[in-house]
Amino acid sequence: MDWQRDLATWPHSAHSRRLYHAPHHWHVQEMGSGPLALLLHGAGASTHSWRDLMPLLAQSHRVIAIDLPGQGFSRAGAKRRLGLTGMAEDIAALCEAQGWQPDLIVGHSAGGAIALELATRLMTPEGRPPDIACLNAALGPFEGVAGWLFPVLAKLLALNPLTAALFTLGADKVTRARRLIESTGSRIPPEGLTLYGRLIADRAHVDGTLQMMAQWDVAPLLDRLSTIPNRCLLITGARDLAVPPDTSTRAAARLSCAQVVALDGLGHLAHEEDPARILAMLTDSANWPG
């Protein structure tokens, strides 16, 4: 996405700023005051995914949302660092450089995996591990044929310089966005569809997403879930067709301090479908373990 051309009509652009911390140029949005909450979107999205939840959470928190490297308005300075570990290391370094000490990290889908990867890399101002909230977190390996086909296909696509251009051509972008989102079990307002349509029409964003997919490997994180001491809340949407809800149930069983909350009637983009309901999940202590 182009900063000059696109930002002015992007949600909460008045709260946007650009930061450089090697190796990436970061797009950051910030609002509110209080304990710090760091928001991490999923693959192929951007800060816009939090457009309705962010101001609600900002009533009680200082909220910082970032675009992942290579996606949205963030520019990747090193494409080889767009996998799970590389992104987590670079986000942790950004937080340290900026003096950000989150009390809460909220991640959606792949952002949930990044949040857990950050769990022991960041500390609150009091020196304790931050709370981690995962929304329909992508914490499972791909099953069956997809287990070997998807990584190979993603790598081939990412290596082809024409791929991003081909992905951004063709059918109406909003129609394509609607089909994609409905395939995850979610229905979101027209404004959201338009924003996703703009993203999938942007070659740099598509390329960054494909690079992330090509480098994605969640297996090492899954192997050490039991070593994560943080309080973890795993929120699932019963209608999620992208990440089966039992993925979070299995992950919670391996975490040392975790609780799963299932929400009826919501799909993969639960926080965009019903942000007030997600806010209640995050802010009600009864939903958290311990």
Backbone as a ProteinNet text record, in pm:
[ID]
protein_1_A
[PRIMARY]
MDWQRDLATWPHSAHSRRLYHAPHHWHVQEMGSGPLALLLHGAGASTHSWRDLMPLLAQSHRVIAIDLPGQGFSRAGAKRRLGLTGMAEDIAALCEAQGWQPDLIVGHSAGGAIALELATRLMTPEGRPPDIACLNAALGPFEGVAGWLFPVLAKLLALNPLTAALFTLGADKVTRARRLIESTGSRIPPEGLTLYGRLIADRAHVDGTLQMMAQWDVAPLLDRLSTIPNRCLLITGARDLAVPPDTSTRAAARLSCAQVVALDGLGHLAHEEDPARILAMLTDSANWPG
[TERTIARY]
84.8	0	88.9	45.9	124.2	84.9	184.2	158.6	89.6	137.2	80.6	-56.3	-72.4	-195.1	-307.9	-275.7	-379.1	-408.5	-312.7	-329.3	-444.5	-465.6	-565.5	-704.8	-734.3	-867.1	-864.6	-762.2	-750.3	-804.5	-867.4	-922.7	-817.6	-855.9	-772.9	-639.3	-637.9	-512	-456.8	-543	-495.7	-407	-415.9	-336.3	-216.3	-189.2	-80.5	51.2	159.6	293.3	385.4	495.2	594.6	717.9	769.4	891.1	988.4	1115.4	1215.6	1292	1289.8	1380.1	1424.1	1553.2	1610.2	1551.9	1518.9	1544.1	1421.4	1314	1187.3	1144.7	1059.5	985.3	845.9	808.8	687.2	575.7	453.1	333.8	272.9	254.4	205.3	85.4	-17	-129	-138.3	-165.2	-168.7	-281.6	-352.8	-456.2	-479.1	-536.3	-572.6	-458.2	-489	-389.4	-421.5	-320.3	-336.5	-240	-267.8	-181.7	-171.7	-53.6	-30.5	-83.3	-161.2	-208.3	-150.4	-81.4	-20.8	-106.1	-149.2	-237.9	-162.6	-174.6	-105.3	-207	-219.1	-317.3	-270.5	-358.1	-325.8	-268	-229	-168.5	-265.3	-217.9	-298.7	-386	-381.1	-462	-371.6	-417.6	-340.8	-405.1	-361.1	-421.9	-571.1	-618	-760.7	-846.7	-788.7	-863.4	-911.4	-842.6	-877.1	-958.2	-1008.8	-1066.2	-1179.7	-1259.8	-1371.5	-1335.4	-1250.8	-1210.7	-1114.6	-1028.4	-922.5	-975.8	-1071	-1119.2	-1194.6	-1255.7	-1322.2	-1219.3	-1114.4	-1009.8	-932.6	-925.7	-853	-922.2	-1044.6	-1111.9	-1046.7	-974.5	-910.4	-761.5	-710.2	-572	-506.2	-376.9	-298.2	-283.3	-336.1	-341.2	-245.9	-160.4	-69.3	-93.7	-123.9	-140.9	-34.8	24.9	127.1	86.5	132.1	125.5	246.8	225.4	337.3	427.4	555.9	648.6	604	603	564.4	415.6	335.2	190.1	135.1	19.3	-36.4	61.3	88.8	178.8	321	348.1	484.4	565.8	689.5	777.4	885.4	894.1	993.2	1131.1	1226.5	1363.1	1446.7	1394.7	1465.4	1360.7	1335.3	1228	1253.3	1377.8	1407.7	1361.6	1317.8	1277.9	1126.5	1050.7	904.7	836.8	913.2	855.6	822.7	774.4	728.8	840.5	953.9	1062.2	1120.2	1145	1201.2	1111.7	981.5	888.8	886.1	881.3	876.8	1002.7	1117.5	1242.5	1242	1194.1	1196.8	1092.9	978	877.3	928.3	991.6	1048.1	1154.4	1237.6	1341	1278.8	1171.9	1100.6	1044.3	981.4	923.5	1031.4	1144.2	1253.2	1304.7	1320.2	1371.2	1275.2	1145.1	1044	1005.6	1057	1020.5	880.8	828.8	695.2	703.9	630.6	625.6	479.4	429.4	286.4	243.4	130.3	64.7	-18	-58.7	-145.7	-102.6	-89	-64.6	-181.8	-246.2	-361.6	-323.7	-336.9	-304.2	-416.7	-442.6	-545.5	-480.7	-527.5	-482.5	-330.1	-258.8	-113	-55.8	-124.8	-82.2	-87.8	-177	-181.9	-56.9	-8.1	116.9	233.5	234.4	340.6	333.5	211.7	195.1	256.9	233.5	291.5	442.8	490.8	635.2	699.2	622	670.9	657.7	589	548.4	663.2	776.8	890	996.7	968.2	1063.7	1034.9	912.7	871.8	825.9	836.1	793.2	710.3	622.9	545.2	636.4	589.6	671.4	704.8	620.5	644.5	737.6	779.1	872.3	809.6	680.5	615.1	585	564.9	528.7	391.4	373.8	244	137.7	12.7	-98.5	-107.3	-146.3	-155.6	-298.7	-361.4	-494.6	-484	-528.5	-522	-663.4	-690.9	-821.7	-810.9	-875.8	-870.8	-727.1	-639.9	-496.5	-459.7	-372.2	-323	-209.9	-246.6	-149.7	-139.5	-189.6	-182.4	-115	-52.2	5.4	-104.5	-76.2	-172.3	-184.6	-305.8	-330.7	-333.7	-306.1	-318.4	-227.7	-281	-202.4	-153.7	-238.1	-199.1	-73	-44.7	72.9	201.8	208.9	329.6	306	181.8	154.6	158.6	97.5	87.8	225.1	316.6	447.1	520.8	514.5	582.8	521.5	387.6	318.8	349.1	344.8	371.3	512.5	609	747.1	761.6	697.4	704.5	641.4	526.4	459.2	544.7	604.3	682.6	809.5	862	984	958.8	832.8	798.7	765.3	844.3	818.3	687.5	629	502.6	381.7	402.1	289.6	203.2	266.5	189.2	107.3	165.5	92.4	-28.4	-10.9	-121.6	-232.2	-195.1	-294.4	-379.5	-324.3	-396.1	-474	-471	-547.7	-675.8	-766	-881.9	-1009.2	-1081.5	-1216.6	-1218.6	-1337.6	-1359	-1301.1	-1224	-1151	-1244.1	-1353.5	-1445.7	-1515.2	-1551.1	-1612	-1515.6	-1390.1	-1289.9	-1272	-1270	-1255.4	-1373.5	-1494.5	-1613	-1605.9	-1568.8	-1559.7	-1456	-1343.1	-1236	-1280	-1341	-1380.4	-1495.1	-1591.2	-1702.1	-1654.7	-1545.1	-1491.1	-1430.4	-1408.8	-1356.3	-1468.1	-1592.9	-1705.6	-1748.7	-1694.5	-1727.9	-1805.3	-1885	-1951.4	-1924	-1864.3	-1829.2	-1896.3	-1906.8	-1974.8	-1905.5	-1979	-1921.6	-1792.9	-1782.1	-1659.7	-1538.4	-1553.3	-1443.1	-1407.8	-1508.8	-1483.6	-1407	-1444.1	-1374.5	-1227.7	-1200.5	-1062.4	-981.4	-1038.9	-968.6	-949.1	-1048.5	-1034.2	-916.7	-897.1	-782.6	-650.5	-648.7	-526.1	-489.2	-587.7	-554	-527.4	-554.3	-519.2	-379.8	-314.9	-184.2	-74.5	12.1	112.1	212.3	255.4	353.3	294.2	168.8	102.1	87.8	45.3	29.7	164.3	267.7	400.7	447.2	426.2	465	391.4	261.8	182.6	232.3	262.2	313.4	449.6	534.2	663.8	647.1	552.1	524	477.8	386.5	335.9	448.1	537.5	644.6	741	758.4	855.4	791.8	660.9	589	619.2	655.1	680.4	644.9	531.4	483.5	528.5	589.6	624.4	714.9	821.9	906.2	829.6	738.1	656.5	568.1	503.7	416.7	495.2	619.3	701.2	733.9	729.4	765.7	651.6	528.4	415.2	415.9	456.8	453.6	550.9	645.4	744.3	700.3	586.7	537.9	462.9	510.8	448.9	332.7	314	215.7	73.8	-10.7	-155	-202.3	-271.5	-315	-465.1	-531	-673.2	-688.1	-743.3	-761.4	-909.7	-943.5	-1082.4	-1107	-1213.2	-1244.6	-1384.6	-1402.4	-1534	-1587.1	-1705.3	-1760	-1778	-1791.7	-1812.6	-1683.2	-1570.3	-1442.3	-1416.1	-1406.4	-1377.7	-1231.6	-1154.8	-1013.5	-924.1	-951.6	-876.2	-976.6	-978.1	-1074.3	-1062.5	-1175.2	-1169	-1092.2	-1092.8	-1021.4	-870	-822.9	-680.5	-641.3	-724.2	-696.7	-712.2	-807.9	-827.3	-704	-649.1	-528.6	-409.7	-397.2	-285.9	-297.8	-419	-440	-401.5	-424	-389.7	-239.1	-161.6	-15.6	44.5	-30.8	16.4	3	88.8	89	-21.2	-71.8	-174.6	-266	-362.4	-445.9	-591.9	-676	-820.1	-875.3	-971.8	-1035.7	-1177.8	-1216.2	-1354	-1406.8	-1516.4	-1576.8	-1695.1	-1702.8	-1809	-1896.7	-2023.1	-2117.1	-2144.5	-2170.4	-2216.8	-2110.4	-1984	-1876.5	-1778.2	-1718.8	-1623.7	-1480.5	-1396.6	-1253.5	-1224.2	-1301.2	-1280.6	-1376.3	-1378.1	-1472.9	-1462	-1340.8	-1320	-1372.2	-1390.9	-1451.2	-1602.5	-1649.9	-1793.9	-1860.8	-1798.1	-1858.8	-1749.8	-1696.3	-1586.2	-1623.5	-1748.5	-1789.2	-1783.5	-1818.9	-1814.2	-1670.1	-1582.4	-1441	-1383.3	-1421.5	-1376.5	-1414.7	-1537.9	-1583.5	-1499.8	-1462.9	-1378.7	-1242	-1186.4	-1052.2	-1047.3	-1151.4	-1146.9	-1213	-1283.9	-1347.7	-1250	-1205.9	-1105.9	-1155.1	-1286.4	-1340.7	-1306.9	-1274.5	-1241.5	-1097.1	-1015.7	-872.6	-840.6	-739	-700.1	-627.6	-622.7	-546.2	-617.6
-118.8	0	124.4	225.1	346.7	448.4	496.5	587.5	714.9	774	899.2	879.6	774.1	752.8	694.3	601.3	519.2	551	608.9	617.8	708	818.6	916.8	857.5	754.6	693.2	558.1	535	410.8	432.2	330.8	349.1	398	496.8	551.3	606.3	659.6	711.7	827.2	896.8	1005.5	953.1	823.9	762.1	686.4	703.5	630.2	706	631.2	687.1	580.2	625.8	534.7	531	411.4	392.8	309.2	338.6	249.1	183.7	53.5	-22.7	-143	-153.9	-253.4	-393.2	-460.4	-418	-358.9	-329.8	-296.3	-151.1	-100.7	23.2	-16.5	28.1	-19	84.9	36.9	120	84.8	187.6	170.3	261.4	210.9	293.8	285.4	398.3	402.3	492.5	447.7	529.9	482.9	571.2	537	550	524.5	528.1	418.9	381.9	274	161.5	41.3	-73.6	-94.6	-133.2	-144.8	-276.7	-267.5	-384.2	-376.5	-481.4	-489.7	-581.2	-532.5	-607.4	-652.3	-781.8	-842	-907.9	-856.5	-909.7	-1041.4	-1105.5	-1231.3	-1211.3	-1321.2	-1316.2	-1256.7	-1160.8	-1100	-985.9	-951.6	-841.6	-721.9	-634.3	-515.8	-459.4	-341.2	-279.1	-257.6	-250.7	-226.6	-334.7	-453.6	-564.5	-532.5	-438.1	-399.2	-269.9	-223.2	-88.9	-65	-166.5	-148.9	-188.5	-289.8	-332.6	-233	-174.7	-88.4	28.8	107.9	219.3	173.3	55.9	2.1	-34.5	-103.3	-143.2	-21.8	83.5	205	282.2	245	308.6	269.7	158	112.1	83.1	86.7	50.6	151.5	156.8	215.7	104.9	127.1	22.3	56.4	-38.4	-24.2	-139.8	-106.3	-206.6	-182.4	-289.6	-276.3	-356.5	-310.9	-393.4	-485.2	-614.2	-707	-669.4	-699.1	-662	-715.6	-626.2	-664.7	-660.6	-629.2	-627.2	-491	-456.1	-324.9	-216.1	-124.3	-12.1	-35.6	-151.5	-182.6	-235.1	-192.5	-233.6	-326.5	-443.8	-541.5	-503.6	-494.5	-464.5	-588.3	-703.4	-830.3	-939.1	-977.2	-1073.2	-1210.1	-1241.1	-1371.8	-1379.3	-1266.9	-1262.5	-1252.1	-1306.5	-1294.6	-1420.7	-1515.8	-1632.9	-1604.2	-1705.5	-1689	-1639.7	-1705.9	-1668.2	-1532	-1507.7	-1379.8	-1263.1	-1277.1	-1168.9	-1144.3	-1252.9	-1236.7	-1167.8	-1206.5	-1142.6	-994.1	-960.1	-820.1	-736.6	-794.8	-722.2	-700.3	-801.5	-786.6	-677.1	-672.7	-568.9	-430.5	-419.8	-292.9	-247.9	-340.3	-306.6	-258.9	-326.8	-287.2	-148.1	-122.5	7.3	120.6	91.9	194	202	110	107.7	55.4	-25.2	-82.2	-208.4	-210.5	-326.2	-367.6	-449.5	-481.1	-566.5	-530	-614.9	-722.5	-694.3	-784.9	-785.4	-904.4	-919	-995.8	-937.3	-999.4	-1030.9	-1156.3	-1195.7	-1272.7	-1241	-1312.3	-1406.7	-1530.9	-1630.9	-1646.8	-1618	-1626.6	-1530	-1418.1	-1325.1	-1386.5	-1485.5	-1557	-1639.4	-1702.6	-1777.6	-1683.8	-1566.8	-1469.3	-1421.9	-1400.7	-1358.9	-1460.9	-1589.3	-1693	-1700.9	-1674.7	-1671.9	-1555.1	-1448.2	-1331.5	-1348.5	-1452.3	-1465.5	-1448.6	-1507.9	-1500.3	-1400.9	-1329.3	-1229	-1090.2	-1068	-937.4	-949.7	-840.9	-837.5	-712.2	-719.6	-604.4	-509.7	-387.5	-296.7	-354.3	-446	-507.6	-627.9	-663	-773.3	-910.6	-917	-1047.2	-1070.1	-1195.1	-1222.7	-1163.3	-1105.5	-1047.2	-1153.8	-1115	-1203.3	-1214.5	-1332.7	-1359.2	-1399.4	-1327.2	-1363.4	-1399.3	-1518.5	-1567.8	-1583.4	-1518	-1527.3	-1620.6	-1735.8	-1834.4	-1853.5	-1883.3	-1887.6	-2002.6	-1972.9	-2073.5	-2150.6	-2250.3	-2323	-2470.5	-2506.9	-2646.8	-2664.5	-2779.5	-2808.9	-2836	-2814.4	-2846.2	-2997.6	-3045.5	-3188.6	-3247.7	-3377	-3451.6	-3399	-3396.6	-3352.2	-3209.3	-3125.5	-2985.6	-2973.5	-3074.5	-3070.7	-3058.9	-3119.7	-3105	-3016.5	-3013.8	-2936.1	-2786.5	-2741.5	-2597.6	-2531.1	-2582.8	-2515.9	-2513	-2622.1	-2626.3	-2525.1	-2522.5	-2429.4	-2285.2	-2255.9	-2119.3	-2075.9	-2165.2	-2130.9	-2103.2	-2186.2	-2165.2	-2031.9	-2001.6	-1875.2	-1756.7	-1766.3	-1654.7	-1631.1	-1735.4	-1721.7	-1662.4	-1661.8	-1612.1	-1463.6	-1376	-1231.8	-1188.5	-1272.4	-1237.4	-1275.5	-1354.2	-1406.8	-1296.6	-1199.7	-1093.4	-1017.4	-994.4	-924.3	-1005.5	-1136.1	-1221.2	-1225.7	-1226.5	-1232	-1105.3	-993.9	-867.1	-833.5	-922	-901.5	-983.6	-955.6	-1043.2	-986.7	-1070.1	-1038.5	-914.6	-858.6	-744.4	-774	-679.3	-704.1	-724.7	-649.7	-665.9	-801.2	-842.8	-974.7	-1083.6	-1069.6	-1168.5	-1169.1	-1050.9	-1042.4	-1107.5	-1083.4	-1142.8	-1295.1	-1349.6	-1495.3	-1551.7	-1484.4	-1530.5	-1529.5	-1420.5	-1406.8	-1500.4	-1513	-1604.5	-1748.9	-1780.7	-1916.7	-1947.5	-1844.3	-1865.5	-1875.1	-1863.9	-1872.5	-1739.7	-1629.9	-1496.9	-1414.8	-1324.3	-1221.9	-1088.2	-997.4	-867.6	-757.8	-636.4	-526.3	-488.4	-419.7	-378.5	-298.6	-213.9	-135.2	-227	-333.8	-427.6	-497.5	-534.9	-600	-507.3	-379.7	-282.8	-271.1	-269.7	-259	-382.1	-499.3	-620.7	-622	-569.4	-559.7	-472.7	-362.7	-275.8	-347.3	-425.8	-497.5	-601	-680.3	-786.8	-731.6	-602.4	-537.9	-475.7	-482.4	-419.5	-525.2	-507	-610.6	-629.8	-521.3	-533.5	-610.6	-583.6	-653.8	-802.4	-834.1	-974.5	-1045.3	-979	-1039.3	-1065.3	-969.5	-988.2	-1103.4	-1116.5	-1226.4	-1360.6	-1368.3	-1493.1	-1529.6	-1429.7	-1456.8	-1511	-1455.2	-1504.1	-1649.2	-1679.8	-1816.1	-1913.1	-1871.2	-1959.5	-1994.5	-1902.6	-1924.1	-1974.7	-1990.8	-2021.3	-2162.8	-2175.3	-2305.7	-2294.9	-2352.4	-2341.5	-2458.7	-2560.9	-2683	-2657.3	-2578	-2554.3	-2488.8	-2397.4	-2335.3	-2439.1	-2524.6	-2627.1	-2719.6	-2747.5	-2838.9	-2782.6	-2649.7	-2592.2	-2514	-2543.8	-2476.5	-2495.3	-2612.4	-2641.5	-2555.4	-2491	-2407.5	-2262.3	-2228.3	-2089.7	-2066.7	-1976.7	-1958.7	-1859.9	-1784.6	-1675.6	-1726	-1639.1	-1666.7	-1651.5	-1752.3	-1751.8	-1774.5	-1688.6	-1702.8	-1731	-1846.7	-1886	-1877.3	-1782.8	-1757.6	-1818.8	-1896.4	-1960.5	-1922.3	-1915.8	-1896.6	-2030.9	-2066.3	-2198.2	-2217.5	-2107	-2116.2	-2100.8	-2100.4	-2081.6	-2198.2	-2167.8	-2269.4	-2267	-2171.6	-2160.4	-2236	-2220.1	-2289.8	-2363.5	-2495.8	-2570.7	-2532	-2507	-2467.1	-2563.9	-2692.8	-2787.1	-2769.3	-2690.9	-2656.6	-2582.7	-2488.5	-2413.9	-2502	-2592.7	-2683.5	-2770.4	-2822.2	-2905.6	-2823.5	-2701.2	-2616.3	-2581.2	-2550.7	-2513.7	-2626.8	-2749.9	-2865.4	-2877.9	-2818.1	-2826.1	-2703.3	-2594.5	-2474.4	-2491.1	-2423.6	-2442.5	-2365.5	-2258.8	-2176.2	-2118.4	-2196.4	-2155	-2189.8	-2111.2	-2135.2	-2108.7	-2190.7	-2175.7	-2125.9	-2025.9	-1976.2	-1988.1	-2060.9	-2080.8	-1985.9	-1920.7	-1824.6	-1875.4	-1896.3	-1941.5	-1829.7	-1868.6	-1774.5	-1689.7	-1710.2	-1628.7	-1716.2	-1657.8	-1730.1	-1688.9	-1701	-1676.8	-1531.2	-1438.1	-1295.1	-1249.3	-1321.9	-1294.9	-1152.3	-1099	-964.6	-856.2	-888.3	-793.3	-810.6	-929.1	-954.4	-897.8	-915.4	-872.5	-822.1	-702.9	-652	-632.3	-595.6	-575.2	-706.3	-813.2	-944.6	-987.1	-958.4	-990	-902.9	-775.4	-687.5	-745.3	-792.9	-851.1	-972.2	-1052.3	-1168.7	-1126.2	-1021.1	-977.4	-909.7	-837.6	-752.4	-812.2	-922.9	-988.3	-1090.1	-1066.3	-1154	-1296.9	-1316.8	-1451.4	-1541.3	-1480.7	-1560.5	-1609.3	-1551.5	-1583.4	-1692.4	-1773.4	-1876.7	-1816.9	-1893.7	-1851.9	-1752.5
0	0	0	-74.2	-89	18.3	91.7	203.8	157	48.8	0.6	-63.1	-138.3	-214.9	-130.7	-40.6	22.4	168.1	239.7	384.8	426.4	356	398	409.9	330.2	333.2	404.5	484.9	561	702.3	762.7	897.7	997.6	1076.5	1184.1	1134.6	1014.4	960.1	1043.7	1116.3	1202.4	1314.9	1340.9	1447.4	1391.6	1262.7	1197.7	1204.2	1211.3	1194.8	1138.1	1085	1027.2	1117.1	1135.1	1212.9	1131.5	1146.7	1089	1201.6	1202.4	1287.3	1207	1189	1098.7	1122.1	1012.8	874.9	805.3	880.2	815.7	841	750.4	771.6	818.9	938.1	1003.9	997.2	978.1	995.7	1130.6	1212.7	1349.1	1370.4	1437.1	1480.9	1632.4	1696	1841.8	1889.2	1992.1	2054.7	2197.8	2279.8	2416.4	2514.7	2641.7	2748.2	2848.9	2927.3	3023.7	2994.7	3045	3015.9	2865.2	2817.9	2674.3	2619.5	2512.7	2438	2297.6	2255.8	2122.9	2036.5	1919	1830	1705.6	1674.4	1560.2	1468.3	1346.4	1251.6	1191.2	1115.6	1050.3	911.6	849.2	716	615.1	536.6	432.2	478.5	606.6	659	688.9	776.6	815.9	941.9	983.7	1101.5	1084.1	959.2	936.5	999.9	1020.6	1078.6	1220.3	1285.8	1423.4	1427.7	1313.7	1304.7	1403.9	1435.3	1528.1	1670.8	1686.4	1820.7	1884.8	1804.3	1858	1941.3	1892.6	1975.2	2099.7	2094.3	2213.2	2319.5	2278.8	2372.8	2423.4	2341.7	2379.5	2491.1	2525.8	2639.2	2771.8	2772.1	2895.6	2879	2755.2	2728	2633.4	2640.2	2532.3	2427.9	2310	2208.5	2094.4	2060.8	1947.4	1851.9	1726.9	1621.9	1516.2	1467.2	1363.2	1240.4	1125.3	1004.6	1005.2	984.5	976.5	859.1	866.6	758.5	622.8	523.7	388.7	363.2	465.3	450.3	489.6	431.4	458.1	416.7	509.9	482.1	533.1	591.7	635.4	517.7	508.9	400.3	454.1	396	440.2	388.5	479.1	439.2	414.9	458.8	439.5	421.4	297.7	269.3	330.8	361	420.5	566	623.2	764.4	780.7	688.4	694	745.4	797.4	861.8	1007.6	1077.9	1215.9	1307.9	1307.2	1398.1	1363	1234.5	1193.5	1229.9	1204.5	1238.1	1388.4	1467	1612.3	1663.6	1611.3	1653	1618.9	1500.5	1457.5	1530.9	1562.2	1641	1782.7	1840.6	1975.1	1977.2	1873.3	1865.8	1851.3	1772.2	1757.5	1891.8	1963.6	2093.9	2191.1	2192.2	2281.7	2245.7	2116.7	2073.1	2107.5	2102.1	2129.1	2276.7	2357.4	2498.3	2523.5	2430.9	2447.1	2532.6	2642.3	2731.2	2747.8	2657.9	2659	2778	2834.7	2934.2	2866.2	2741.9	2667.3	2521.6	2465.2	2321.7	2263.6	2163.5	2098.3	1954.8	1915.8	1779.9	1715.4	1588.5	1513.1	1414.1	1409.9	1313	1319.5	1211.1	1215.9	1318.8	1341	1445.1	1583.4	1602.2	1728.9	1751.1	1644.7	1655	1684.8	1619.8	1646.4	1791.6	1842.7	1982	2077.1	2051.2	2136.5	2119.4	1999.3	1976	2051.6	2073.2	2147.3	2298.2	2342	2481.7	2580.3	2550.5	2643.1	2597.3	2489.5	2440	2495.4	2544.9	2595.5	2740.4	2814.9	2954	2979.3	3079.3	3122	3200	3228.9	3310.5	3448.3	3497.1	3628.1	3619.9	3497.5	3481.2	3471.1	3445.3	3427.5	3279.5	3240.2	3101.2	3068.6	2951.9	2916.1	2896.2	2915.8	2881.7	2729.9	2683.1	2539.8	2505.9	2413.6	2364.4	2217.2	2183.4	2046	1991.1	1879.5	1815.3	1695.4	1705.2	1595.7	1547.7	1642.5	1613.9	1521.4	1426.5	1331.8	1398.2	1479.4	1561.2	1524.8	1409.5	1370.6	1236.8	1216.5	1085.3	984.5	857	752.8	741.5	726.2	729	588.7	581.9	457.2	347.9	225.2	110	129	192.2	212.2	296.8	379.5	464.8	386.6	268.6	186.7	65.3	12.8	-107.6	-80.7	31	56.2	68	151.3	159.8	26.9	-48.5	-178.1	-273.5	-281.5	-370.3	-332.2	-202.9	-158	-193.9	-178.3	-212.1	-361.4	-443.3	-587.6	-626.7	-565.9	-595.5	-552.9	-435.3	-383.3	-464.8	-525.9	-604.9	-742.8	-786.2	-919.2	-910.8	-970.3	-959.3	-1023.4	-1109	-1173.5	-1089.1	-983.9	-907.3	-848.1	-781	-717.6	-820.4	-938.2	-1044	-1088.8	-1103.8	-1147.6	-1043	-915	-808.7	-805	-850.5	-840.9	-967	-1065.6	-1187.6	-1183.3	-1275.1	-1289.9	-1232.1	-1157.6	-1112.5	-1023.7	-1010.5	-923.1	-785.6	-731.6	-608.3	-489.2	-481.7	-369.8	-377.5	-499	-516.1	-472.8	-511.4	-472.5	-321	-261	-115.9	-45.6	-97.1	-35.3	-40	-154.4	-166.7	-70.3	-61.9	25.2	170.8	213.8	353.9	388.5	299.5	326.8	333.9	263.7	269.5	406	488.7	623.6	727.4	682.6	774.4	831.9	781.6	833.3	731.4	783.1	702.6	769.9	694.2	750.3	669.1	724.5	655.3	524.5	435.4	306.2	318.6	421.4	438.9	450.7	528	544.7	415.7	338.1	209.5	115.8	116.2	31.4	70.4	200.2	246.9	208.7	225.4	183.1	32	-40.3	-184.7	-224.4	-152.6	-180.7	-150.8	-44.8	-10.1	-115.5	-160.3	-254.9	-394.7	-414.7	-541.5	-537.2	-421	-403.4	-417	-517.1	-547.4	-434.9	-372.2	-264	-146.6	-114.7	-4.9	-36.1	-157.3	-195.9	-193	-242.5	-241.2	-98.5	-8.9	130.6	195.9	163.4	218.8	167.7	38.2	-19.1	39.7	60.8	121.9	263.8	336.9	472.1	467.4	376.1	362.3	328.1	239.6	194.4	307.3	402.2	510	639	638.5	762.6	810.9	937.7	999.9	1147.6	1184.1	1321.1	1407.9	1347.8	1421.5	1542.5	1529.9	1648.5	1763.4	1731.3	1835.5	1903.2	1825.6	1883	1975.3	1940.1	2020.4	2158.2	2171.6	2301.5	2367.1	2329.3	2392.9	2544.3	2590.2	2734	2813.5	2746.4	2816.3	2828.7	2769.2	2772.4	2903.2	2990.3	3122.2	3124.3	3017.6	3015	3032.8	3087.7	3084.6	2941	2891.1	2751.4	2742.2	2666.5	2637.7	2489.7	2456.9	2317.5	2283.8	2196.5	2158.4	2021.4	2009.9	1882.6	1836.9	1705.6	1646.6	1599.2	1642.4	1609.6	1459.7	1385.5	1240.2	1160.8	1228.7	1159.5	1064.9	935.8	835.1	791.1	842.7	806.1	903.6	1033.2	1137.5	1224.9	1223.3	1304.9	1452	1520	1660.9	1749.9	1716.2	1802.9	1795.6	1697.9	1694.6	1821.7	1864.1	1987.2	2109.9	2106.8	2220	2241.7	2132.2	2143.5	2192.3	2141.4	2184.4	2331.9	2376.6	2516.7	2610.6	2567.4	2650.8	2671.7	2582.4	2592.3	2660.3	2665.1	2732.9	2883.9	2959.1	3104.4	3174.8	3112.7	3177.6	3070.6	3027.1	2913.3	2935.6	2873	2874	2734.9	2694.4	2563.9	2584.2	2505.5	2505.1	2363	2345.9	2214	2197.5	2082.4	2054.5	1940.8	1970.6	1868.3	1768.1	1644.4	1543.7	1478.3	1513.1	1456.4	1380	1274.9	1192.3	1220.4	1118.5	1136.6	1171.8	1116.4	1144.9	1254	1364.1	1472.1	1524.3	1531.1	1585.7	1493.1	1365.2	1272.5	1267.2	1296.3	1296.8	1421.6	1537.3	1663.5	1758.4	1732.5	1815.3	1961.5	1989.6	2128.8	2207	2141.5	2206.9	2234.3	2141.2	2161.7	2273.1	2276.5	2384.4	2520.2	2532	2658.5	2696.4	2597.3	2624.7	2678.7	2620.5	2657	2793.3	2828.3	2947.3	3069.9	3055.7	3170.1	3228.7	3350.6	3412.4	3428.2	3428.8	3444.7	3326.4	3213.1	3094.9	3094.9	3181.4	3181.9	3282.8	3255.6	3352	3472.3	3579.2	3696	3784
[MASK]
++++++++++++++++++++++++++++++++++++++++++++++++++++++++++++++++++++++++++++++++++++++++++++++++++++++++++++++++++++++++++++++++++++++++++++++++++++++++++++++++++++++++++++++++++++++++++++++++++++++++++++++++++++++++++++++++++++++++++++++++++++++++++++++++++++++++++++++++++++++++++++++++++

